[in-house]
Short mmCIF file of C-alpha atoms in Angstrom, two decimals:
data_model
loop_
_atom_site.label_atom_id
_atom_site.label_comp_id
_atom_site.label_asym_id
_atom_site.label_seq_id
_atom_site.Cartn_x
_atom_site.Cartn_y
_atom_site.Cartn_z
CA UNK A 29 -2.28 29.34 15.91
CA UNK A 30 -2.40 27.84 12.43
CA UNK A 31 -3.52 24.27 11.96
CA UNK A 32 -2.54 21.91 9.17
CA UNK A 33 -5.07 21.00 6.52
CA UNK A 34 -6.20 17.40 6.96
CA UNK A 35 -5.49 14.94 4.13
CA UNK A 36 -8.70 12.92 4.22
CA UNK A 37 -7.59 9.42 3.26
CA UNK A 38 -11.11 8.04 3.63
CA UNK A 39 -12.57 10.48 1.12
CA UNK A 40 -9.67 10.11 -1.35
CA UNK A 41 -9.81 6.30 -1.07
CA UNK A 42 -13.54 6.42 -1.81
CA UNK A 43 -12.76 8.51 -4.89
CA UNK A 44 -10.28 5.84 -6.09
CA UNK A 45 -12.81 3.06 -5.41
CA UNK A 46 -15.49 5.00 -7.33
CA UNK A 47 -13.07 5.45 -10.26
CA UNK A 48 -12.43 1.69 -10.28
CA UNK A 49 -16.16 0.89 -10.13
CA UNK A 50 -16.91 3.29 -13.00
CA UNK A 51 -14.19 1.71 -15.16
CA UNK A 52 -15.43 -1.80 -14.40
CA UNK A 53 -19.02 -0.83 -15.27
CA UNK A 54 -17.76 0.59 -18.59
CA UNK A 55 -15.91 -2.69 -19.26
CA UNK A 56 -19.00 -4.78 -18.58
CA UNK A 57 -21.02 -2.56 -20.92
CA UNK A 58 -18.44 -3.36 -23.63
CA UNK A 59 -18.82 -7.08 -22.97
CA UNK A 60 -15.44 -7.41 -21.22
CA UNK A 61 -14.87 -9.39 -18.04
CA UNK A 62 -14.50 -8.19 -14.46
CA UNK A 63 -11.05 -8.12 -12.85
CA UNK A 64 -10.58 -10.95 -10.33
CA UNK A 65 -8.70 -10.94 -7.02
CA UNK A 66 -7.80 -14.03 -4.96
CA UNK A 67 -7.04 -13.47 -1.27
CA UNK A 68 -5.25 -16.19 0.68
CA UNK A 69 -5.29 -16.29 4.49
CA UNK A 70 -3.37 -18.89 6.50
CA UNK A 71 -4.27 -19.48 10.15
CA UNK A 72 -6.44 -17.50 12.54
CA UNK A 73 -4.84 -14.11 13.13
CA UNK A 74 -7.83 -11.94 14.20
CA UNK A 75 -6.39 -8.73 12.68
CA UNK A 76 -5.67 -10.53 9.39
CA UNK A 77 -9.23 -11.90 9.33
CA UNK A 78 -10.58 -8.34 9.61
CA UNK A 79 -8.26 -7.14 6.79
CA UNK A 80 -9.35 -10.00 4.52
CA UNK A 81 -13.03 -9.29 5.20
CA UNK A 82 -12.46 -5.59 4.41
CA UNK A 83 -10.77 -6.52 1.11
CA UNK A 84 -13.64 -8.83 0.17
CA UNK A 85 -16.22 -6.10 0.92
CA UNK A 86 -14.18 -3.54 -1.04
CA UNK A 87 -14.10 -5.91 -4.04
CA UNK A 88 -17.87 -6.40 -3.89
CA UNK A 89 -18.54 -2.64 -3.72
CA UNK A 90 -16.21 -1.85 -6.63
CA UNK A 91 -17.51 -4.66 -8.82
CA UNK A 92 -14.45 -6.95 -8.77
CA UNK A 93 -14.81 -10.71 -8.79
CA UNK A 94 -13.09 -12.18 -5.72
CA UNK A 95 -12.17 -15.54 -4.26
CA UNK A 96 -11.10 -16.12 -0.64
CA UNK A 97 -9.04 -19.07 0.56
CA UNK A 98 -8.77 -19.64 4.32
CA UNK A 99 -6.18 -22.34 5.05
CA UNK A 100 -5.43 -24.03 8.38
CA UNK A 101 -2.56 -22.67 10.48
CA UNK A 102 -0.60 -25.92 9.97
CA UNK A 103 -0.79 -25.75 6.15
CA UNK A 104 2.51 -26.88 4.61
CA UNK A 105 4.75 -24.72 2.43
CA UNK A 106 4.13 -27.08 -0.50
CA UNK A 107 0.33 -26.96 -0.14
CA UNK A 108 0.41 -23.14 -0.18
CA UNK A 109 2.79 -23.13 -3.18
CA UNK A 110 0.44 -25.52 -4.99
CA UNK A 111 -2.54 -23.21 -4.38
CA UNK A 112 -0.56 -20.24 -5.74
CA UNK A 113 0.42 -22.27 -8.83
CA UNK A 114 -3.26 -23.02 -9.38
CA UNK A 115 -4.17 -19.32 -9.05
CA UNK A 116 -1.24 -18.30 -11.29
CA UNK A 117 -2.81 -20.43 -14.03
CA UNK A 118 -6.41 -19.33 -13.48
CA UNK A 119 -7.55 -16.96 -16.23
CA UNK A 120 -10.30 -15.28 -14.17
CA UNK A 121 -7.78 -14.18 -11.51
CA UNK A 122 -5.76 -11.01 -12.20
CA UNK A 123 -4.39 -10.49 -8.71
CA UNK A 124 -3.18 -12.79 -5.93
CA UNK A 125 -2.76 -11.49 -2.41
CA UNK A 126 -1.29 -13.59 0.41
CA UNK A 127 -2.19 -11.94 3.72
CA UNK A 128 0.85 -11.36 5.93
CA UNK A 129 2.08 -12.25 8.51
CA UNK A 130 2.18 -15.97 7.74
CA UNK A 131 2.61 -18.63 10.47
CA UNK A 132 6.26 -18.93 11.52
CA UNK A 133 6.92 -22.30 9.82
CA UNK A 134 6.21 -20.83 6.36
CA UNK A 135 8.84 -18.95 4.32
CA UNK A 136 7.03 -15.77 3.24
CA UNK A 137 9.77 -14.67 0.80
CA UNK A 138 9.59 -17.91 -1.20
CA UNK A 139 5.79 -17.78 -1.25
CA UNK A 140 5.62 -14.15 -2.42
CA UNK A 141 8.21 -14.86 -5.12
CA UNK A 142 6.08 -17.77 -6.34
CA UNK A 143 3.24 -15.38 -7.26
CA UNK A 144 3.41 -14.55 -10.97
CA UNK A 145 4.78 -10.96 -11.20
CA UNK A 146 1.87 -9.87 -13.42
CA UNK A 147 -0.56 -11.02 -10.68
CA UNK A 148 1.45 -9.57 -7.78
CA UNK A 149 -1.03 -6.79 -6.97
CA UNK A 150 0.66 -6.11 -3.63
CA UNK A 151 3.75 -5.09 -5.63
CA UNK A 152 6.15 -7.03 -3.35
CA UNK A 153 7.71 -9.38 -5.91
CA UNK A 154 11.41 -8.61 -6.55
CA UNK A 155 10.56 -8.19 -10.25
CA UNK A 156 8.07 -5.41 -9.51
CA UNK A 157 10.33 -3.73 -6.95
CA UNK A 158 13.16 -3.94 -9.51
CA UNK A 159 11.00 -2.32 -12.19
CA UNK A 160 10.23 0.55 -9.81
CA UNK A 161 13.94 0.99 -9.02
CA UNK A 162 14.75 1.09 -12.75
CA UNK A 163 12.08 3.75 -13.40
CA UNK A 164 9.85 1.40 -15.38
CA UNK A 165 7.14 0.54 -12.83
CA UNK A 166 4.46 -2.03 -13.56
CA UNK A 167 2.58 -3.16 -10.43
CA UNK A 168 3.54 -0.74 -7.67
CA UNK A 169 3.45 -1.51 -3.93
CA UNK A 170 0.03 -0.48 -2.62
CA UNK A 171 0.86 1.68 0.38
CA UNK A 172 3.53 3.86 -1.31
CA UNK A 173 1.38 4.20 -4.44
CA UNK A 174 -1.59 5.19 -2.27
CA UNK A 175 0.58 7.75 -0.47
CA UNK A 176 1.60 9.27 -3.82
CA UNK A 177 -2.10 9.73 -4.58
CA UNK A 178 -2.58 11.46 -1.19
CA UNK A 179 0.36 13.75 -1.94
CA UNK A 180 -0.94 14.45 -5.46
CA UNK A 181 -4.30 15.49 -3.98
CA UNK A 182 -2.58 18.26 -1.96
CA UNK A 183 -1.37 19.75 -5.27
CA UNK A 184 2.28 19.56 -4.20
CA UNK A 185 5.14 19.70 -6.69
CA UNK A 186 7.95 17.20 -6.07
CA UNK A 187 10.89 18.55 -8.03
CA UNK A 188 13.30 20.40 -5.78
CA UNK A 189 11.50 19.24 -2.62
CA UNK A 190 13.28 17.52 0.28
CA UNK A 191 11.48 14.27 1.17
CA UNK A 192 12.38 12.47 4.39
CA UNK A 193 11.27 8.90 5.05
CA UNK A 194 11.40 7.52 8.58
CA UNK A 195 11.63 3.71 8.45
CA UNK A 196 13.23 1.57 5.76
CA UNK A 197 10.91 -1.45 5.55
CA UNK A 198 10.44 -3.45 2.34
CA UNK A 199 6.70 -2.78 2.40
CA UNK A 200 6.72 1.01 2.85
CA UNK A 201 10.03 2.82 3.40
CA UNK A 202 12.16 1.49 0.55
CA UNK A 203 9.55 1.54 -2.24
CA UNK A 204 8.35 4.94 -0.93
CA UNK A 205 11.87 6.28 -1.47
CA UNK A 206 11.77 4.99 -5.06
CA UNK A 207 8.34 6.54 -5.74
CA UNK A 208 9.44 9.96 -4.46
CA UNK A 209 12.73 9.74 -6.36
CA UNK A 210 10.79 8.89 -9.53
CA UNK A 211 8.60 11.97 -8.92
CA UNK A 212 11.69 14.21 -8.73
CA UNK A 213 12.10 14.78 -4.98
CA UNK A 214 15.46 14.65 -3.20
CA UNK A 215 15.04 11.71 -0.82
CA UNK A 216 16.58 10.93 2.56
CA UNK A 217 15.77 7.55 4.13
CA UNK A 218 16.26 7.26 7.88
CA UNK A 219 16.23 4.06 9.95
CA UNK A 220 17.26 2.68 13.33
CA UNK A 221 20.96 3.32 12.70
CA UNK A 222 20.39 6.96 11.71
CA UNK A 223 22.02 9.55 13.95
CA UNK A 224 20.43 12.93 14.65
CA UNK A 225 16.93 12.01 13.48
CA UNK A 226 15.36 15.33 14.62
CA UNK A 227 17.70 17.32 12.38
CA UNK A 228 17.00 15.06 9.38
CA UNK A 229 13.21 15.23 9.84
CA UNK A 230 13.29 19.01 10.26
CA UNK A 231 14.64 19.40 6.70
CA UNK A 232 11.68 17.59 5.12
CA UNK A 233 9.20 19.42 2.90
CA UNK A 234 7.51 16.00 2.70
CA UNK A 235 7.85 13.63 5.67
CA UNK A 236 6.62 10.02 5.46
CA UNK A 237 6.79 8.13 8.76
CA UNK A 238 6.46 4.33 8.77
CA UNK A 239 8.39 3.04 11.76
CA UNK A 240 5.73 1.30 13.87
CA UNK A 241 6.69 3.27 17.00
CA UNK A 242 3.97 5.47 18.53
CA UNK A 243 4.95 9.13 18.82
CA UNK A 244 8.49 8.50 17.52
CA UNK A 245 8.52 11.74 15.51
CA UNK A 246 8.02 14.74 17.77
CA UNK A 247 5.83 17.60 16.62
CA UNK A 248 8.55 20.21 17.09
CA UNK A 249 10.79 18.41 14.57
CA UNK A 250 8.35 19.21 11.76
CA UNK A 251 9.31 21.97 9.33
CA UNK A 252 6.61 24.66 9.23
CA UNK A 253 4.35 24.26 6.20
CA UNK A 254 5.52 20.74 5.33
CA UNK A 255 3.39 17.73 4.38
CA UNK A 256 3.30 14.94 6.97
CA UNK A 257 2.18 11.42 6.05
CA UNK A 258 1.84 9.13 9.09
CA UNK A 259 1.71 5.45 8.08
CA UNK A 260 1.91 4.16 11.67
CA UNK A 261 -1.13 2.62 13.32
CA UNK A 262 -0.54 1.63 16.93
CA UNK A 263 -3.19 0.59 19.47
CA UNK A 264 -2.64 2.12 22.90
CA UNK A 265 -3.54 0.39 26.18
CA UNK A 266 -6.67 2.56 26.44
CA UNK A 267 -7.76 1.28 23.00
CA UNK A 268 -6.96 4.49 21.08
CA UNK A 269 -5.25 4.23 17.70
CA UNK A 270 -2.27 6.55 17.30
CA UNK A 271 0.33 7.09 14.60
CA UNK A 272 4.12 7.34 14.67
CA UNK A 273 3.96 11.17 14.73
CA UNK A 274 3.05 13.30 17.76
CA UNK A 275 -0.09 14.52 16.01
CA UNK A 276 -1.35 17.48 18.07
CA UNK A 277 1.96 19.37 17.99
CA UNK A 278 2.83 18.36 14.41
CA UNK A 279 -0.59 19.59 13.21
CA UNK A 280 0.22 23.09 14.54
CA UNK A 281 3.34 23.26 12.34
CA UNK A 282 2.61 21.23 9.18
CA UNK A 283 0.79 22.59 6.13
CA UNK A 284 -0.92 19.22 5.53
CA UNK A 285 -1.15 16.10 7.70
CA UNK A 286 -2.82 12.67 7.58
CA UNK A 287 -4.92 11.63 10.58
CA UNK A 288 -4.65 8.21 12.25
CA UNK A 289 -6.96 6.42 11.65
CA UNK A 290 -8.49 7.63 8.37
CA UNK A 291 -5.33 8.66 6.56
CA UNK A 292 -3.09 6.14 4.83
CA UNK A 293 -4.97 2.96 5.86
CA UNK A 294 -7.98 3.27 3.53
CA UNK A 295 -5.68 4.06 0.58
CA UNK A 296 -3.92 0.70 0.75
CA UNK A 297 -7.09 -1.30 0.02
CA UNK A 298 -8.27 1.19 -2.63
CA UNK A 299 -4.89 0.91 -4.41
CA UNK A 300 -5.10 -2.89 -4.28
CA UNK A 301 -8.37 -2.70 -6.27
CA UNK A 302 -6.79 -0.21 -8.69
CA UNK A 303 -3.76 -2.50 -9.18
CA UNK A 304 -6.00 -5.52 -9.88
CA UNK A 305 -7.89 -3.62 -12.58
CA UNK A 306 -4.58 -2.29 -13.97
CA UNK A 307 -3.15 -5.82 -14.15
CA UNK A 308 -6.14 -6.96 -16.22
CA UNK A 309 -6.11 -3.97 -18.57
CA UNK A 310 -2.36 -3.62 -19.06
CA UNK A 311 -0.88 -7.07 -18.46
CA UNK A 312 -3.58 -9.64 -19.25
CA UNK A 313 -5.59 -8.26 -22.15
CA UNK A 314 -4.13 -8.02 -25.65
CA UNK A 315 -3.05 -4.39 -26.08
CA UNK A 316 -4.82 -2.22 -28.61
CA UNK A 317 -8.11 -4.12 -28.48
#
């Protein structure tokens, strides 16, 4: 019985982080400044606190300057907008990240749109999504960009390939479709209104699953030899973390597959660091110097 090759997201993410650190060290040697990232957390969501701590540690290891802002759960919309305005105008900050989800009384869309597009290192601002749609990307959403790096590392070609995306969220599914389209794949996006999901998935040479439903995609749906990227991370009652794909069966059919955990997750933070450095070098420094 054949078994898929594992796409080691941890190792590839470390490679990206090392690349960022090397570039920052070269900048410092030339007398240039470090890239700076500001992370804003509102309230006391335990999972969000862990994510913010991970981002801070990743910044330290890669040599980025970082600032963390932990605001009370009852912070007003205006107070958060004012903080973002302050960070928009701060020259040492190249990237601003507001950790989602926000408390229910805050309007996340308005807050994300208030981040200056050239500091939107999450790549969620309508301006950056629009640039990606128009084939002129600037800051690209972290998870899809990280997935493209994982796919690149397998050595796959995109042109002429059928790519199937399961889940049409703003954070993963939609921008992922744009990234794969830009790379030359023929893209199908499926979602909760899609009929005959097994048949759609079975056509995919590249399958990216980001639905947030454990085991939604059955292993027998997977086309033999395909590449399977599982973005889902779901905690089971017994404490195990599982993806959106039935891993054991899928791994017998796929050519390449990402594990959960240790697949897509580490790439998101690594890409955030890469985007922050990119914003400094391409959007904030005078070009040609």
